[in-house]
Short mmCIF file of C-alpha atoms in Angstrom, two decimals:
data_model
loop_
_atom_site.label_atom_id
_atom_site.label_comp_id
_atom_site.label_asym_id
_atom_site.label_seq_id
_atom_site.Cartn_x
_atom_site.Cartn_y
_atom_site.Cartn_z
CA UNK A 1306 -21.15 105.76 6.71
CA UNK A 1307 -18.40 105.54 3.79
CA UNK A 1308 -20.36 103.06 0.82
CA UNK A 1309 -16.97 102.07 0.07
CA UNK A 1310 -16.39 100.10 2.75
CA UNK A 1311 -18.59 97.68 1.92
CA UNK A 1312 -16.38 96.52 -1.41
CA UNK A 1313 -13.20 94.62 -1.26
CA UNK A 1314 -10.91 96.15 -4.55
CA UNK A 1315 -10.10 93.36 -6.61
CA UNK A 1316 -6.12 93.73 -5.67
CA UNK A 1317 -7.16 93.58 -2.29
CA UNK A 1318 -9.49 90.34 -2.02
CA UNK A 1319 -6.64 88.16 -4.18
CA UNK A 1320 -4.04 88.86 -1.54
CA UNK A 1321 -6.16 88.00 1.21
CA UNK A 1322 -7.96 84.69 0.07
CA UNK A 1323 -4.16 84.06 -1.40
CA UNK A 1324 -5.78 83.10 -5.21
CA UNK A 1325 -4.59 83.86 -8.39
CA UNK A 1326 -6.52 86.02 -10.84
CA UNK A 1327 -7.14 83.10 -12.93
CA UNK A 1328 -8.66 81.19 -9.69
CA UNK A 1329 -10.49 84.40 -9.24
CA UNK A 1330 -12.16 84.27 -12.74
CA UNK A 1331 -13.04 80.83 -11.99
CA UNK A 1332 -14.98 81.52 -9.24
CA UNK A 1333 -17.02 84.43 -10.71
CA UNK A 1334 -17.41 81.95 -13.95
CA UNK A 1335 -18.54 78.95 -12.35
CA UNK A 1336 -19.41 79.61 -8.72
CA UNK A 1337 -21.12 83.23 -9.10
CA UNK A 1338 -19.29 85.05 -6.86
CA UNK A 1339 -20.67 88.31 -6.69
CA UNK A 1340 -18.73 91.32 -8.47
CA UNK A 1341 -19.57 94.74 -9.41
CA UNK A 1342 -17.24 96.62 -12.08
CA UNK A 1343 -16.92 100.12 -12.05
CA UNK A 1344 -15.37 101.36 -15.22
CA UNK A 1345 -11.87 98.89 -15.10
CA UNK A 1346 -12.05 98.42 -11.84
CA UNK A 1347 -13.69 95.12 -10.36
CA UNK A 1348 -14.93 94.98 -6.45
CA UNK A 1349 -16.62 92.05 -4.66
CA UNK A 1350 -19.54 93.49 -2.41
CA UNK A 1351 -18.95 92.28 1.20
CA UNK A 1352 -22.43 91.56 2.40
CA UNK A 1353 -22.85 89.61 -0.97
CA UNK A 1354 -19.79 87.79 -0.41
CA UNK A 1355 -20.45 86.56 2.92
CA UNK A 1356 -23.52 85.45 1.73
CA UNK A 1357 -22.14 83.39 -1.07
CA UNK A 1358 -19.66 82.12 1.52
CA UNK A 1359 -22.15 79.76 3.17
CA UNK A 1360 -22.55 78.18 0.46
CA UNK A 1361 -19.42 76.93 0.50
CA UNK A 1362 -18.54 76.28 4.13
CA UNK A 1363 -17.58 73.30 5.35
CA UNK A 1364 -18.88 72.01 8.82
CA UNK A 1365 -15.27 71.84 11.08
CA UNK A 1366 -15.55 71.26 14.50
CA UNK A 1367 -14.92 74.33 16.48
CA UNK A 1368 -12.95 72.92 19.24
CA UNK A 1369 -10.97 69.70 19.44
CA UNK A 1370 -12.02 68.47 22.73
CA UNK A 1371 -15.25 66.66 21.62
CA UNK A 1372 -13.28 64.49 19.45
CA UNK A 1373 -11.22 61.65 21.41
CA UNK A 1374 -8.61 59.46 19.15
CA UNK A 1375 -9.88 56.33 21.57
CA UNK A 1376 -13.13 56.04 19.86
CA UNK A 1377 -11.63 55.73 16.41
CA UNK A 1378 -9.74 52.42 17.47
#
């Protein structure tokens, strides 16, 4: 197995989670996330990052059938 498939290149993990590299400095500043840098390049581990994704998941309902409008009013 290919170690480099477990890191998401910087480049890579700002176009997906659609942040800014000032948002992403935030986050490693004051939420931890995890990053390794390997000379000028920076990666986010993907085993650490899912990890440090629970942390900040929200509970949303999975499917929209247990909620009913009718019990609200």
């Amino acid at each position: 197995m290919n170690d480099t498939l477990n890191y998401i290149p910087k480049k890579q993990f700002l176009q997906t989670m659609g942040i800014s590299r000032y948002t992403f400095r935030d986050w490693v500043e004051k939420r931890n996330l995890p990053i390794i840098r390997i000379g000028y390049r920076t990666f986010v581990p993907f085993t650490e990052y899912k990890e440090w994704v629970k942390q900040y998941q929200k509970n949303i309902p999975q499917s929209n059938n247990d909620f009913e409008w009718k019990n609200i009013f």
